[in-house]
């Protein structure tokens, strides 16, 4: 029975490379000369630090550009609000979302079942498994999910006949 999985994955090596490139560009740009602007990376979190909130916005733009050049979808970024400390330094935390959370998975299952495709849909941890009797049915489901605006980049992996 043909099946595939709906997942949301980010290549962390590419994210690390983009962060390194962004930090390198920030250190050489004239408008950041003498400032303490940088991007710190820990596994699900990117922390943008700068002198003020305007520079935080500029650093985020540079980071998004570097991520896009390295084929990382910027829709997986969930930006927090900019926090300004009493010393005047600004910090923004950006979460890199990975995996299909349960609310989104339930929404995907509900949408597929509402369209009455001839497939079975099951939530398995951080992914959604779709089974069907025909490959064409699965391809219709993929096309349907691509049309939906779910707010998270999705990939279709583990396609089996």
C-alpha positions as semicolon CSV with decimal commas, in nm:
position;residue;x (nm);y (nm);z (nm)
1;X;0,000;0,000;0,000
2;X;0,161;0,332;-0,105
3;X;0,232;0,584;0,167
4;X;0,430;0,898;0,248
5;X;0,505;1,119;0,546
6;X;0,440;1,491;0,585
7;X;0,724;1,646;0,786
8;X;0,882;1,983;0,851
9;X;1,259;1,956;0,871
10;X;1,539;2,211;0,870
11;X;1,900;2,132;0,778
12;X;2,083;2,254;1,090
13;X;2,420;2,253;0,919
14;X;2,286;2,506;0,667
15;X;2,142;2,716;0,951
16;X;2,481;2,717;1,126
17;X;2,653;2,814;0,801
18;X;2,405;3,097;0,744
19;X;2,457;3,224;1,101
20;X;2,835;3,219;1,051
21;X;2,802;3,405;0,719
22;X;2,569;3,663;0,876
23;X;2,809;3,720;1,166
24;X;3,098;3,758;0,923
25;X;2,906;4,015;0,717
26;X;2,797;4,205;1,030
27;X;3,158;4,227;1,150
28;X;3,272;4,380;0,820
29;X;2,986;4,624;0,754
30;X;3,049;4,992;0,815
31;X;2,711;5,063;0,976
32;X;2,784;4,801;1,247
33;X;3,137;4,927;1,317
34;X;3,197;4,949;1,691
35;X;2,867;4,781;1,780
36;X;2,815;4,449;1,951
37;X;2,576;4,310;1,689
38;X;2,577;3,934;1,640
39;X;2,364;3,621;1,604
40;X;2,407;3,342;1,860
41;X;2,290;2,993;1,774
42;X;2,172;2,715;2,003
43;X;1,977;2,415;1,878
44;X;1,618;2,538;1,834
45;X;1,690;2,904;1,904
46;X;1,869;3,192;1,733
47;X;1,942;3,497;1,949
48;X;1,998;3,829;1,773
49;X;2,185;4,089;1,978
50;X;2,249;4,452;1,881
51;X;2,277;4,803;2,024
52;X;1,915;4,903;1,952
53;X;1,597;4,762;1,801
54;X;1,665;4,918;1,460
55;X;1,996;4,733;1,432
56;X;1,826;4,413;1,547
57;X;1,593;4,449;1,249
58;X;1,892;4,496;1,017
59;X;2,065;4,188;1,159
60;X;1,747;3,982;1,116
61;X;1,726;4,097;0,752
62;X;2,086;3,989;0,692
63;X;2,019;3,654;0,862
64;X;1,707;3,591;0,653
65;X;1,897;3,673;0,335
66;X;2,175;3,429;0,425
67;X;1,923;3,158;0,515
68;X;1,738;3,205;0,186
69;X;2,065;3,181;-0,010
70;X;2,139;2,852;0,164
71;X;1,794;2,711;0,071
72;X;1,649;2,725;0,424
73;X;1,285;2,836;0,414
74;X;1,248;3,150;0,626
75;X;0,885;3,060;0,700
76;X;1,019;2,818;0,963
77;X;1,136;3,115;1,170
78;X;0,913;3,230;1,454
79;X;1,026;3,570;1,575
80;X;0,983;3,681;1,932
81;X;0,949;4,042;2,033
82;X;1,251;4,269;2,063
83;X;1,346;4,321;2,427
84;X;1,551;4,625;2,522
85;X;1,755;4,594;2,841
86;X;1,808;4,885;3,081
87;X;2,162;4,923;2,944
88;X;2,015;4,996;2,600
89;X;2,109;4,666;2,433
90;X;1,837;4,494;2,232
91;X;1,779;4,119;2,204
92;X;1,539;3,920;1,987
93;X;1,491;3,547;2,007
94;X;1,399;3,359;1,690
95;X;1,277;3,001;1,718
96;X;1,351;2,768;1,427
97;X;1,039;2,551;1,411
98;X;1,096;2,188;1,325
99;X;0,849;1,903;1,312
100;X;0,473;1,919;1,267
101;X;0,322;2,010;1,605
102;X;0,002;1,840;1,718
103;X;-0,230;2,134;1,645
104;X;-0,104;2,163;1,287
105;X;-0,114;1,785;1,244
106;X;-0,478;1,776;1,358
107;X;-0,556;2,058;1,116
108;X;-0,393;1,869;0,828
109;X;-0,584;1,550;0,913
110;X;-0,912;1,742;0,936
111;X;-0,855;1,915;0,600
112;X;-0,767;1,591;0,421
113;X;-1,069;1,410;0,565
114;X;-1,298;1,702;0,475
115;X;-1,197;1,669;0,109
116;X;-1,295;1,299;0,120
117;X;-0,977;1,164;-0,040
118;X;-0,954;0,786;-0,049
119;X;-0,665;0,777;0,196
120;X;-0,601;0,704;0,562
121;X;-0,426;0,972;0,766
122;X;-0,251;0,917;1,099
123;X;-0,045;1,138;1,328
124;X;0,286;0,976;1,425
125;X;0,481;1,195;1,663
126;X;0,615;1,497;1,473
127;X;0,492;1,378;1,133
128;X;0,172;1,282;0,954
129;X;0,152;0,948;0,769
130;X;-0,078;0,921;0,466
131;X;-0,171;0,577;0,325
132;X;-0,372;0,505;0,013
133;X;-0,444;0,231;-0,238
134;X;-0,332;0,431;-0,541
135;X;-0,032;0,652;-0,601
136;X;-0,261;0,901;-0,779
137;X;-0,464;0,952;-0,459
138;X;-0,145;1,033;-0,269
139;X;-0,036;1,278;-0,537
140;X;-0,373;1,452;-0,512
141;X;-0,323;1,485;-0,135
142;X;0,025;1,634;-0,188
143;X;-0,114;1,886;-0,436
144;X;-0,398;1,971;-0,196
145;X;-0,163;2,028;0,100
146;X;0,066;2,244;-0,117
147;X;-0,230;2,472;-0,197
148;X;-0,311;2,524;0,172
149;X;-0,148;2,813;0,356
150;X;-0,033;2,639;0,673
151;X;0,241;2,881;0,779
152;X;0,512;2,615;0,801
153;X;0,724;2,472;0,519
154;X;0,633;2,107;0,470
155;X;0,824;1,829;0,298
156;X;0,696;1,496;0,172
157;X;0,934;1,212;0,251
158;X;0,943;0,836;0,271
159;X;0,725;0,786;-0,038
160;X;0,674;0,410;-0,077
161;X;0,485;0,198;-0,323
